Coordinates of C-alpha atoms in Angstrom, one line a residue:
Chain O
M1 CA -1.0 -305.5 75.3
I2 CA 1.4 -308.5 75.2
L3 CA 0.2 -311.3 72.9
T4 CA 1.5 -314.8 73.7
L5 CA 0.9 -317.9 71.6
L6 CA 1.7 -321.2 73.4
D7 CA 2.1 -324.4 71.4
L8 CA -0.7 -323.2 69.1
T9 CA -1.9 -325.8 66.5
K10 CA -4.8 -325.6 64.1
K11 CA -5.9 -328.6 62.0
F12 CA -8.6 -328.6 59.4
S13 CA -10.3 -331.9 58.7
S14 CA -11.9 -332.2 55.3
L15 CA -12.9 -335.1 53.1
R16 CA -9.4 -335.3 51.8
G17 CA -8.0 -335.8 55.3
I18 CA -6.5 -333.7 58.1
N19 CA -4.6 -330.7 57.0
T20 CA -2.4 -329.0 59.6
A21 CA -2.4 -325.3 58.9
V22 CA -0.3 -324.2 61.9
E23 CA 1.7 -326.4 64.2
N24 CA 3.2 -325.8 67.6
I25 CA 3.6 -322.1 67.3
N26 CA 5.3 -320.4 70.3
L27 CA 5.9 -316.7 70.2
E28 CA 5.4 -313.5 72.1
V29 CA 4.5 -310.1 70.7
K30 CA 5.7 -307.3 72.9
D31 CA 3.5 -304.4 74.0
R32 CA 3.1 -301.8 71.2
E33 CA 5.2 -303.9 68.9
F34 CA 4.8 -304.1 65.1
F35 CA 5.1 -307.8 64.5
V36 CA 5.0 -309.3 61.0
L37 CA 4.1 -312.8 60.0
L38 CA 6.0 -313.5 56.8
G39 CA 5.7 -316.5 54.6
P40 CA 4.7 -317.8 51.2
S41 CA 1.1 -318.5 50.4
G42 CA -0.3 -321.5 52.2
C43 CA 2.2 -321.3 55.1
G44 CA -0.6 -320.8 57.6
K45 CA 0.0 -317.1 58.4
S46 CA -3.6 -316.1 57.7
T47 CA -4.9 -319.0 59.8
L48 CA -2.6 -317.8 62.6
L49 CA -4.1 -314.3 62.3
N50 CA -7.6 -315.7 62.3
L51 CA -6.7 -317.7 65.5
I52 CA -5.5 -314.5 67.2
A53 CA -8.7 -312.7 66.1
G54 CA -10.9 -315.4 67.3
L55 CA -12.3 -316.3 63.9
E56 CA -10.9 -319.9 64.3
K57 CA -10.7 -322.1 67.3
P58 CA -7.3 -323.6 68.0
T59 CA -7.0 -327.4 67.9
Y60 CA -4.3 -327.3 70.7
G61 CA -2.6 -324.6 72.6
E62 CA -3.3 -321.3 74.1
I63 CA -3.5 -317.7 73.2
L64 CA -3.0 -315.0 75.9
F65 CA -3.6 -311.3 75.8
N66 CA -1.4 -310.1 78.7
D67 CA -2.3 -312.6 81.4
R68 CA -5.8 -313.2 80.2
I69 CA -6.4 -316.5 78.3
V70 CA -8.5 -315.8 75.3
A71 CA -8.4 -319.2 73.8
S72 CA -7.3 -322.5 75.3
H73 CA -8.0 -326.0 74.1
D74 CA -7.3 -327.7 77.5
K75 CA -9.2 -325.2 79.6
K76 CA -12.0 -325.0 77.1
I77 CA -11.9 -321.3 76.9
F78 CA -12.8 -319.4 73.7
L79 CA -13.5 -315.7 73.7
T80 CA -15.2 -314.2 70.6
P81 CA -13.5 -311.4 68.7
R82 CA -15.9 -309.0 70.4
E83 CA -14.8 -310.1 73.8
R84 CA -11.1 -310.0 72.8
N85 CA -11.5 -306.4 71.5
V86 CA -9.4 -307.0 68.4
A87 CA -9.7 -305.2 65.1
M88 CA -8.8 -306.5 61.7
V89 CA -8.1 -305.1 58.2
F90 CA -8.6 -307.4 55.3
Q91 CA -6.8 -307.7 52.0
N92 CA -10.0 -306.9 50.0
Y93 CA -10.9 -304.2 52.6
A94 CA -14.3 -305.8 53.3
L95 CA -16.1 -302.5 53.6
Y96 CA -19.8 -302.8 53.9
P97 CA -21.0 -301.9 50.4
H98 CA -24.4 -300.7 51.5
L99 CA -23.1 -298.1 54.0
N100 CA -21.4 -294.9 53.3
V101 CA -17.9 -294.2 54.7
Y102 CA -19.2 -292.6 57.9
E103 CA -21.5 -295.5 58.7
N104 CA -18.7 -298.0 57.8
I105 CA -16.4 -296.4 60.3
A106 CA -19.2 -296.0 62.9
F107 CA -20.4 -299.7 62.4
P108 CA -18.4 -301.3 65.3
L109 CA -19.4 -298.5 67.6
R110 CA -23.1 -298.9 66.7
I111 CA -22.8 -302.6 67.4
Q112 CA -21.4 -301.7 70.8
K113 CA -24.4 -299.3 71.2
T114 CA -22.2 -296.3 71.7
K115 CA -24.0 -292.9 72.2
E116 CA -24.6 -291.0 68.9
S117 CA -22.6 -288.0 70.1
R118 CA -19.6 -290.1 71.0
I119 CA -19.8 -292.0 67.7
K120 CA -19.7 -288.7 65.8
K121 CA -16.7 -287.5 67.7
S122 CA -14.8 -290.8 67.3
V123 CA -15.5 -291.0 63.6
D124 CA -14.5 -287.4 63.0
D125 CA -11.3 -288.0 64.9
V126 CA -10.1 -291.1 63.0
A127 CA -11.3 -289.6 59.7
G128 CA -9.1 -286.6 60.5
I129 CA -6.1 -288.9 61.4
L130 CA -6.5 -290.8 58.1
E131 CA -7.3 -287.7 56.0
I132 CA -10.7 -289.0 54.8
S133 CA -12.9 -286.4 56.4
D134 CA -14.1 -285.2 52.9
L135 CA -15.1 -288.7 51.9
L136 CA -17.5 -289.5 54.8
N137 CA -20.6 -289.3 52.6
A138 CA -19.2 -291.5 49.8
K139 CA -20.2 -295.1 49.2
P140 CA -17.4 -297.6 49.1
F141 CA -17.8 -298.2 45.3
E142 CA -16.9 -294.6 44.7
L143 CA -13.6 -294.8 46.4
S144 CA -10.2 -295.7 45.0
G145 CA -8.2 -298.6 46.3
G146 CA -6.0 -296.4 48.6
Q147 CA -9.1 -294.6 50.0
K148 CA -10.9 -297.9 50.7
Q149 CA -7.7 -299.0 52.5
R150 CA -7.9 -295.9 54.7
V151 CA -11.5 -296.4 55.5
A152 CA -10.8 -300.0 56.4
I153 CA -8.0 -298.9 58.8
A154 CA -10.2 -296.2 60.2
R155 CA -13.0 -298.7 60.9
A156 CA -10.4 -300.9 62.7
I157 CA -8.9 -298.2 64.9
V158 CA -12.1 -296.3 65.7
R159 CA -12.9 -298.3 68.8
R160 CA -9.3 -298.4 70.2
P161 CA -8.7 -302.1 69.9
D162 CA -6.2 -303.9 72.2
I163 CA -4.7 -305.7 69.2
F164 CA -4.7 -304.5 65.6
L165 CA -4.5 -307.3 63.0
L166 CA -3.8 -306.7 59.3
D167 CA -4.1 -309.4 56.7
E168 CA -2.1 -308.4 53.6
P169 CA -3.6 -305.0 53.6
L170 CA -1.4 -303.5 50.9
S171 CA -1.4 -306.2 48.3
N172 CA -4.3 -304.8 46.4
L173 CA -2.7 -301.4 46.0
D174 CA -0.4 -300.4 43.1
A175 CA 3.3 -300.3 43.7
Q176 CA 3.7 -296.6 44.3
L177 CA 0.7 -296.3 46.6
R178 CA 1.9 -299.3 48.5
N179 CA 5.2 -297.6 49.3
T180 CA 3.6 -294.4 50.6
T181 CA 0.9 -296.3 52.5
R182 CA 3.6 -298.5 54.1
T183 CA 5.3 -295.5 55.5
E184 CA 2.1 -294.0 56.7
L185 CA 1.0 -297.2 58.3
K186 CA 4.3 -297.5 60.2
L187 CA 3.9 -294.0 61.5
L188 CA 0.2 -294.5 62.4
Q189 CA 1.1 -297.6 64.4
R190 CA 3.8 -295.7 66.3
N191 CA 1.3 -292.9 67.1
I192 CA -1.6 -294.9 68.2
G193 CA 0.7 -297.4 70.0
I194 CA -1.4 -300.5 69.5
T195 CA 0.2 -303.9 69.5
T196 CA 0.0 -304.9 65.8
V197 CA 0.2 -308.2 64.0
Y198 CA 0.7 -307.9 60.2
V199 CA 0.5 -310.7 57.7
T200 CA 2.3 -310.5 54.4
H201 CA 4.0 -312.6 51.8
D202 CA 6.1 -309.7 50.6
Q203 CA 9.5 -309.7 52.3
T204 CA 10.1 -306.0 51.5
E205 CA 7.0 -305.0 53.4
A206 CA 7.9 -307.3 56.2
M207 CA 11.5 -305.9 56.5
T208 CA 10.5 -302.3 56.3
L209 CA 7.5 -302.5 58.6
G210 CA 8.2 -305.0 61.2
D211 CA 9.9 -304.4 64.5
R212 CA 10.3 -308.2 64.5
I213 CA 9.4 -310.7 61.9
A214 CA 8.4 -314.4 62.2
V215 CA 9.1 -316.3 59.0
L216 CA 6.6 -319.2 58.6
K217 CA 6.7 -322.2 56.4
N218 CA 4.2 -325.1 56.3
G219 CA 2.6 -323.9 59.5
R220 CA 5.8 -323.8 61.5
V221 CA 8.0 -320.8 62.6
E222 CA 11.4 -321.0 60.8
Q223 CA 12.9 -318.0 62.5
I224 CA 11.9 -315.0 64.6
G225 CA 14.0 -311.8 64.6
T226 CA 14.5 -308.2 63.5
T227 CA 15.0 -307.4 59.9
L228 CA 18.8 -307.3 60.4
E229 CA 18.9 -310.5 62.3
L230 CA 17.0 -312.3 59.5
Y231 CA 19.1 -310.7 56.8
N232 CA 22.5 -311.2 58.4
R233 CA 22.0 -314.4 60.3
P234 CA 19.3 -316.5 58.6
S235 CA 19.0 -319.7 60.5
N236 CA 18.2 -321.9 57.6
V237 CA 18.1 -322.2 53.8
F238 CA 14.4 -321.3 53.7
V239 CA 14.8 -318.0 55.6
A240 CA 18.0 -317.2 53.6
A241 CA 16.3 -317.6 50.3
F242 CA 13.0 -315.9 51.3
V243 CA 14.3 -312.8 53.0
G244 CA 16.2 -310.3 50.9
S245 CA 15.8 -309.3 47.3
P246 CA 17.4 -310.4 45.0
P247 CA 17.5 -313.6 47.0
M248 CA 20.7 -315.1 48.4
N249 CA 22.7 -317.4 46.2
L250 CA 22.8 -321.0 47.5
I251 CA 25.5 -323.2 46.3
K252 CA 25.7 -326.9 47.0
T253 CA 29.2 -328.0 48.1
T254 CA 31.0 -331.1 49.3
I255 CA 32.8 -331.2 52.6
S256 CA 36.4 -332.4 52.7
E257 CA 38.7 -332.8 55.6
E258 CA 42.3 -331.7 55.9
N259 CA 44.5 -331.6 59.0
N260 CA 41.4 -331.8 61.3
N261 CA 39.9 -328.8 59.5
L262 CA 36.7 -329.0 57.4
F263 CA 36.7 -327.4 54.0
V264 CA 34.2 -326.8 51.3
G265 CA 35.2 -325.9 47.7
L266 CA 33.8 -323.3 45.4
G267 CA 35.5 -324.4 42.3
N268 CA 39.2 -323.8 43.0
I269 CA 38.4 -321.6 46.0
K270 CA 38.8 -323.6 49.2
I271 CA 36.9 -322.3 52.2
R272 CA 37.4 -323.3 55.8
V273 CA 34.2 -324.0 57.6
P274 CA 34.2 -321.8 60.8
E275 CA 34.4 -323.8 64.1
D276 CA 31.2 -322.3 65.5
K277 CA 29.3 -323.4 62.4
I278 CA 30.6 -326.9 62.8
K279 CA 29.2 -327.0 66.3
T280 CA 25.8 -325.2 65.7
L281 CA 25.1 -327.1 62.5
K282 CA 26.5 -330.4 63.7
I283 CA 28.4 -330.8 60.5
E284 CA 29.7 -334.3 59.8
K285 CA 33.2 -334.8 58.3
A286 CA 31.8 -335.8 55.0
G287 CA 28.6 -334.9 53.1
E288 CA 27.1 -331.8 51.5
L289 CA 27.0 -328.3 52.8
I290 CA 25.1 -325.4 51.4
V291 CA 27.0 -322.2 51.1
G292 CA 25.0 -319.0 50.8
I293 CA 26.2 -315.7 49.5
R294 CA 24.2 -312.5 49.0
P295 CA 24.4 -311.0 45.5
E296 CA 26.0 -307.8 46.9
H297 CA 28.9 -309.9 48.3
I298 CA 29.9 -311.1 44.8
L299 CA 32.2 -308.3 43.8
V300 CA 33.2 -307.5 40.3
G301 CA 37.0 -307.5 39.7
R302 CA 40.0 -309.5 40.7
L303 CA 40.4 -308.1 44.2
N304 CA 42.1 -311.1 45.7
K305 CA 43.9 -313.9 44.1
E306 CA 42.5 -316.7 46.2
N307 CA 38.8 -315.7 46.1
S308 CA 38.4 -314.8 42.5
V309 CA 37.1 -316.7 39.6
K310 CA 36.5 -316.0 36.0
I311 CA 32.9 -316.2 34.9
K312 CA 30.8 -315.5 31.8
I313 CA 27.8 -313.3 32.2
D314 CA 24.6 -315.0 31.1
S315 CA 22.3 -312.1 31.4
I316 CA 22.0 -308.7 33.0
E317 CA 19.2 -306.7 34.6
S318 CA 19.7 -303.0 35.1
L319 CA 18.1 -301.4 38.2
G320 CA 19.3 -297.9 37.3
K321 CA 21.6 -297.2 40.2
E322 CA 22.8 -300.8 40.3
M323 CA 22.9 -303.8 38.0
L324 CA 22.1 -307.5 38.5
F325 CA 24.2 -310.0 36.6
H326 CA 23.4 -313.7 36.3
F327 CA 26.1 -316.2 35.6
T328 CA 26.6 -320.0 35.8
F329 CA 29.2 -321.2 38.3
L330 CA 29.7 -324.9 39.1
S331 CA 26.7 -325.5 36.9
Q332 CA 24.5 -323.5 39.3
K333 CA 22.8 -320.2 38.5
L334 CA 24.1 -317.3 40.6
T335 CA 23.3 -313.6 40.7
G336 CA 25.5 -310.8 41.6
L337 CA 24.7 -307.1 42.4
T338 CA 27.1 -304.4 41.4
N339 CA 27.3 -300.7 40.7
H340 CA 29.6 -301.3 37.7
L341 CA 27.1 -300.4 35.1
N342 CA 29.2 -301.2 32.0
L343 CA 28.7 -305.0 32.1
N344 CA 27.5 -306.8 29.0
E345 CA 25.9 -310.1 28.2
N346 CA 28.4 -312.9 27.4
E347 CA 31.2 -310.8 28.8
L348 CA 34.0 -312.6 30.6
I349 CA 34.8 -311.0 33.9
D350 CA 36.5 -311.7 37.2
V351 CA 34.4 -311.8 40.3
T352 CA 35.5 -312.0 43.9
F353 CA 33.5 -313.7 46.7
S354 CA 33.6 -311.9 50.0
L355 CA 34.5 -315.0 52.1
D356 CA 33.8 -313.3 55.4
K357 CA 30.1 -312.8 54.3
L358 CA 29.4 -316.4 53.6
H359 CA 26.5 -318.3 55.2
F360 CA 26.6 -322.1 55.9
F361 CA 23.5 -324.3 56.0
Q362 CA 22.9 -327.9 56.5
K363 CA 21.3 -329.5 53.5
S364 CA 18.6 -331.2 55.5
S365 CA 17.3 -327.9 56.8
S366 CA 16.0 -327.0 53.4
Chain X
M1 CA -17.3 -303.9 5.5
K2 CA -19.7 -306.0 3.5
E3 CA -19.4 -308.8 6.0
E4 CA -20.3 -306.2 8.8
K5 CA -23.5 -305.2 6.9
V6 CA -24.6 -308.8 6.4
K7 CA -24.0 -309.5 10.1
I8 CA -26.1 -306.5 11.1
I9 CA -28.9 -307.5 8.8
I10 CA -29.0 -311.1 10.1
T11 CA -28.9 -309.9 13.7
L12 CA -31.7 -307.4 13.1
T13 CA -33.8 -310.0 11.3
V14 CA -33.5 -312.6 14.0
A15 CA -34.1 -310.0 16.7
V16 CA -37.2 -308.7 15.0
F17 CA -38.5 -312.2 14.5
M18 CA -37.8 -313.1 18.2
V19 CA -39.6 -310.0 19.5
L20 CA -42.6 -310.6 17.2
F21 CA -42.8 -314.2 18.1
C22 CA -42.9 -313.3 21.8
L23 CA -45.2 -310.4 21.5
V24 CA -47.8 -311.6 19.1
P25 CA -50.0 -313.3 21.8
F26 CA -49.7 -310.2 23.9
I27 CA -50.6 -307.9 21.0
Y28 CA -53.5 -310.2 20.1
M29 CA -54.7 -310.0 23.7
V30 CA -54.6 -306.2 23.7
V31 CA -56.2 -305.9 20.3
T32 CA -59.0 -308.3 21.2
S33 CA -59.6 -306.5 24.5
L34 CA -60.2 -303.3 22.5
S35 CA -62.3 -304.9 19.8
K36 CA -66.1 -304.4 19.5
N37 CA -66.5 -307.8 18.0
P38 CA -64.0 -310.0 19.7
D39 CA -64.8 -313.2 18.0
F40 CA -61.4 -314.3 16.8
L41 CA -62.7 -317.2 14.7
S42 CA -64.6 -315.2 12.2
L43 CA -62.3 -313.2 10.0
Q44 CA -65.2 -311.7 8.1
S45 CA -66.6 -309.7 11.0
S46 CA -65.7 -306.0 11.0
F47 CA -63.4 -304.6 13.5
G48 CA -64.2 -301.6 15.6
W49 CA -62.4 -300.0 18.5
T50 CA -64.1 -299.8 21.9
F51 CA -63.3 -299.5 25.6
G52 CA -66.5 -301.3 26.4
N53 CA -64.8 -304.5 27.6
Y54 CA -62.7 -302.5 30.1
K55 CA -65.7 -300.6 31.3
N56 CA -67.5 -303.9 31.6
I57 CA -65.0 -305.6 33.8
F58 CA -64.6 -302.5 36.0
T59 CA -68.3 -302.0 36.5
A60 CA -70.0 -305.4 36.2
R61 CA -70.2 -306.5 39.9
T62 CA -70.9 -310.1 38.8
L63 CA -67.5 -310.5 37.3
H64 CA -65.8 -309.8 40.7
F65 CA -62.7 -308.6 38.8
F66 CA -61.4 -306.4 41.7
E67 CA -61.9 -309.2 44.2
Y68 CA -59.9 -311.6 42.1
L69 CA -57.1 -309.1 41.6
R70 CA -57.0 -308.2 45.3
N71 CA -56.9 -312.0 46.3
S72 CA -54.1 -312.5 43.8
I73 CA -52.0 -309.6 45.0
I74 CA -52.4 -310.6 48.7
V75 CA -51.8 -314.3 48.2
S76 CA -48.8 -313.8 45.9
G77 CA -47.3 -311.0 48.0
V78 CA -47.5 -312.9 51.3
S79 CA -46.2 -316.1 49.7
A80 CA -43.3 -314.3 48.0
V81 CA -42.3 -312.3 51.1
V82 CA -42.5 -315.3 53.5
A83 CA -40.8 -317.7 51.0
V84 CA -37.9 -315.3 50.4
F85 CA -37.6 -314.7 54.2
I86 CA -37.3 -318.4 54.9
A87 CA -35.1 -318.9 51.8
S88 CA -32.7 -316.1 53.0
L89 CA -32.2 -317.8 56.3
A90 CA -31.7 -321.1 54.7
A91 CA -29.3 -319.7 52.1
Y92 CA -27.3 -318.0 54.8
S93 CA -26.9 -321.1 56.8
I94 CA -26.1 -323.2 53.8
T95 CA -23.5 -320.7 52.5
R96 CA -22.0 -319.5 55.8
L97 CA -22.5 -321.8 58.6
S98 CA -20.9 -325.2 59.1
L99 CA -23.7 -327.5 58.3
P100 CA -23.5 -331.2 57.3
A101 CA -24.8 -332.4 54.0
K102 CA -25.2 -329.0 52.4
S103 CA -25.3 -330.1 48.8
F104 CA -27.8 -332.9 49.8
I105 CA -30.1 -330.3 51.3
L106 CA -29.9 -328.2 48.1
L107 CA -30.5 -331.1 45.8
F108 CA -33.3 -332.5 47.9
T109 CA -35.0 -329.1 47.9
L110 CA -34.7 -328.9 44.1
S111 CA -36.1 -332.4 43.7
M112 CA -39.1 -331.4 45.7
S113 CA -39.9 -328.8 43.1
M114 CA -39.8 -331.4 40.3
F115 CA -42.9 -333.2 41.6
P116 CA -45.8 -332.6 39.1
Q117 CA -48.3 -330.4 40.8
I118 CA -51.1 -332.6 39.8
S119 CA -49.7 -335.4 42.0
L120 CA -50.1 -333.3 45.1
V121 CA -53.5 -331.8 44.4
G122 CA -55.6 -334.7 45.6
Y123 CA -53.9 -335.0 48.9
L124 CA -53.7 -331.3 49.5
F125 CA -57.4 -331.0 48.7
S126 CA -58.4 -333.5 51.4
L127 CA -55.9 -331.8 53.8
M128 CA -57.4 -328.4 53.2
T129 CA -60.9 -329.8 53.6
K130 CA -60.1 -331.3 56.9
L131 CA -58.5 -328.1 58.1
G132 CA -61.5 -326.2 56.9
W133 CA -59.3 -323.9 54.8
I134 CA -61.0 -324.4 51.5
N135 CA -61.8 -321.1 49.9
T136 CA -59.5 -319.2 52.3
Y137 CA -56.1 -317.5 51.7
P138 CA -54.1 -319.9 53.8
A139 CA -55.1 -322.8 51.5
L140 CA -53.2 -321.0 48.7
I141 CA -50.5 -319.3 50.7
F142 CA -49.1 -322.3 52.4
P143 CA -48.7 -324.5 49.3
Y144 CA -47.4 -321.5 47.4
I145 CA -44.7 -320.9 50.0
A146 CA -43.6 -324.5 49.8
W147 CA -43.8 -324.4 46.0
I148 CA -41.7 -321.3 45.4
L149 CA -39.2 -322.0 48.2
P150 CA -36.8 -324.1 46.2
L151 CA -36.5 -321.5 43.4
S152 CA -36.0 -318.7 46.0
L153 CA -33.4 -320.8 47.9
W154 CA -31.4 -321.5 44.8
I155 CA -31.4 -317.9 43.6
L156 CA -30.3 -316.8 47.1
V157 CA -27.7 -319.5 47.6
S158 CA -26.0 -318.6 44.3
Y159 CA -26.2 -314.9 45.3
F160 CA -24.9 -315.3 48.8
M161 CA -22.0 -317.4 47.5
Q162 CA -20.8 -314.4 45.5
L163 CA -20.6 -312.2 48.6
P164 CA -17.0 -312.2 49.9
K165 CA -16.5 -314.2 53.1
E166 CA -14.4 -311.3 54.5
L167 CA -17.6 -309.3 54.9
D168 CA -18.8 -311.9 57.5
K169 CA -15.4 -311.9 59.1
A170 CA -15.3 -308.1 59.3
A171 CA -18.7 -308.1 60.9
I172 CA -17.7 -310.8 63.4
V173 CA -14.6 -308.8 64.3
D174 CA -16.6 -305.7 64.6
G175 CA -18.7 -307.4 67.2
C176 CA -21.7 -308.7 65.4
S177 CA -23.6 -311.8 66.5
T178 CA -24.8 -314.2 63.9
W179 CA -28.2 -312.6 63.7
Q180 CA -26.6 -309.1 63.4
I181 CA -24.4 -310.3 60.6
L182 CA -27.5 -311.5 58.8
Y183 CA -29.7 -308.4 59.2
R184 CA -27.1 -305.7 59.4
V185 CA -24.7 -306.9 56.7
I186 CA -25.7 -309.9 54.5
L187 CA -29.4 -309.0 53.9
P188 CA -28.8 -305.3 53.0
V189 CA -25.9 -306.3 50.8
A190 CA -27.9 -309.0 49.1
K191 CA -30.8 -306.7 48.4
P192 CA -30.7 -307.1 44.6
G193 CA -30.7 -310.9 45.0
L194 CA -33.6 -310.7 47.5
F195 CA -35.6 -308.5 45.1
S196 CA -35.1 -310.8 42.1
A197 CA -36.0 -313.8 44.2
A198 CA -39.1 -312.1 45.6
L199 CA -40.2 -310.9 42.2
L200 CA -39.8 -314.3 40.6
A201 CA -41.6 -315.9 43.5
F202 CA -44.4 -313.3 43.2
I203 CA -44.8 -313.9 39.5
F204 CA -44.7 -317.7 40.0
A205 CA -47.5 -317.4 42.6
F206 CA -49.4 -314.8 40.6
N207 CA -49.5 -317.2 37.6
E208 CA -50.3 -320.3 39.5
F209 CA -53.5 -322.0 38.3
M210 CA -54.1 -325.5 39.5
F211 CA -54.0 -325.0 43.2
A212 CA -56.1 -321.9 42.9
L213 CA -58.7 -323.7 40.8
M214 CA -58.9 -326.6 43.3
F215 CA -58.8 -324.9 46.6
T216 CA -61.1 -321.9 46.0
T217 CA -64.8 -321.9 45.3
D218 CA -65.7 -318.2 44.8
Y219 CA -64.5 -314.7 44.8
T220 CA -63.6 -314.6 48.5
A221 CA -60.3 -316.3 47.8
R222 CA -60.2 -317.1 44.1
T223 CA -57.2 -315.6 42.3
I224 CA -57.2 -313.8 39.0
P225 CA -56.0 -316.5 36.6
V226 CA -58.8 -318.8 37.7
G227 CA -61.2 -315.9 37.9
I228 CA -60.6 -314.9 34.3
A229 CA -60.8 -318.4 33.1
L230 CA -64.1 -318.9 34.7
F231 CA -65.7 -315.7 33.3
Q232 CA -69.1 -316.6 32.0
G233 CA -71.1 -314.8 29.4
L234 CA -74.7 -314.0 29.7
H235 CA -75.9 -316.9 27.6
G236 CA -73.1 -319.3 28.4
E237 CA -70.9 -318.0 25.6
I238 CA -67.2 -317.2 26.3
P239 CA -66.8 -313.5 26.7
W240 CA -63.4 -313.1 24.9
G241 CA -63.5 -309.3 25.1
N242 CA -63.9 -309.3 28.9
I243 CA -61.3 -312.0 29.3
M244 CA -58.8 -310.2 27.3
A245 CA -59.4 -306.9 28.9
A246 CA -59.1 -308.5 32.4
A247 CA -55.9 -310.3 31.3
T248 CA -54.4 -307.0 30.0
I249 CA -55.2 -305.2 33.3
T250 CA -53.7 -308.2 35.2
T251 CA -50.3 -308.0 33.5
I252 CA -50.0 -304.3 34.6
P253 CA -48.9 -305.0 38.2
I254 CA -46.3 -307.4 37.0
V255 CA -45.0 -305.1 34.3
I256 CA -44.8 -302.2 36.9
L257 CA -43.0 -304.4 39.3
V258 CA -40.5 -305.5 36.7
L259 CA -40.0 -301.9 35.5
I260 CA -39.4 -300.6 39.0
F261 CA -36.9 -303.4 40.0
Q262 CA -35.5 -303.9 36.6
K263 CA -32.0 -302.9 37.7
N264 CA -32.1 -305.1 40.7
I265 CA -33.3 -308.1 38.9
I266 CA -30.7 -307.9 36.2
Q267 CA -28.0 -307.4 38.9
G268 CA -29.5 -310.3 40.8
L269 CA -29.6 -312.7 38.0
T270 CA -26.3 -311.9 36.4
R271 CA -24.2 -311.1 39.3
G272 CA -21.0 -313.1 39.3
A273 CA -21.1 -313.6 35.6
V274 CA -18.5 -310.9 35.3
K275 CA -16.1 -309.7 37.9
G276 CA -17.6 -306.4 39.3

């Protein structure tokens, strides 16, 4: 099932005025794709999911499942979630507390008035897939968080939905369980082959799960791409800072011109702004430019005379295999990532910037 | 250590005092009902145990004790069930559906229950007379439903608000219509709230006195509080023994109901106080 969003906008009017939750969203989710909506809280990602599910009516725009319009403001079409055949998993699982696990999973089938024998077979099948066959008689309050999560997923996939929607399904699990469930979820999605839209604020989840990711901010799409595209070629400061952990260092610099070339300075290091960036970012001859560098591209040691600076380490954070070191450079806080594990606080060291790994952003795009 | 002890002593003293304070009328009622000489004014009279009063109210046809009890249970039961049913629909639409002026509706309903009953009695009496309902169950059931509806509504609204909105969303996505959400998900989940609302409504109706006094004339519709109050002795004296025995028996259905649904009521009244 291909999911297409055309110019989708949702506004909520309240006493405090009109609040635009999502604005002019255009995107296409491919058949069987694992698509992630990533963004900080309040960016409209859950609203977008509700729009796809049919829990909210769009203010403008259209939603298409393959060629079928399921919601359109202009054509006055709005199909209910039931008619869309979508399934959804919620952050707090939303299991029916009065029903046992079997009845919870069977619930959507009972609403569809499926035959009892078919219900039994379907429930047993998905319970087997999710390894909860021994829990079928338990009530939700007897289950652990991970088990509830499995039941919620089982309830969602039992009726073979066309589109599978997940709203931060892992955020109530503890860290370890989250990792294992993440792997299983990815595998499950591959096996059942249902187009999936997954909402999260956790960039690690987004990067590990998503075939493609849409980064949202204030109801708008900032960038759509694969994990590597977002990581290696973030299109603006927001995506650069949001994707990747620890986040990218962003340094404010001033542009200077010399012999028809534009330069920015990192202290004594002079960096030529690449031609293609000047074009794509429409860089003026004067003004400010933000230079981004990922922590792993700040190398410890004086590897190169031109790119190195001497810094004093403010603080360190050991990650076991690697170490984060924080320092102040040009009165801005920067972070480096290294596998030299013998650094100390207040130590003076040389660091080298990998200039070929720099990112350039217009200030206005922040 | 010493402070601990003082604390315990104070707590116990206050608790004992509170319990005694609440229970003295009840104990007095039971003792009087078992007394041979239930004249509470004369301290000199000797005291003797007897079940005569109980025997009397069970056997004396003229007291119509069972008719009164039956009327009370029917009237209160029907009123409570209907009121809670209506209140659950109202609470659902107030908490879940997009409805204008929700808080106005809630406050308006509450203000209705603040009218003194006495101010309505006159009008209701003439209405019931015109309808020919005097001394019938509907004369009590309809006013009772209206009377206990605000209380039930407020209990249920606060209860429904505690239920996560995701439950509704999950039900919608699973294909439920609005009615199905209500009777397949919300009402079963809100069972403790429904029980506590129904029970409070029942007790409210069971204890009601003024309407029952005004709109009934004899044992065909008269409820137990009025019935007991109008017990007459043989020579016009007040038969305290019979009254107290009848009152004791009357508390039994309520006590049983409370004991059965105790867990539900406590859940219903305290839900949301702590995160479950």
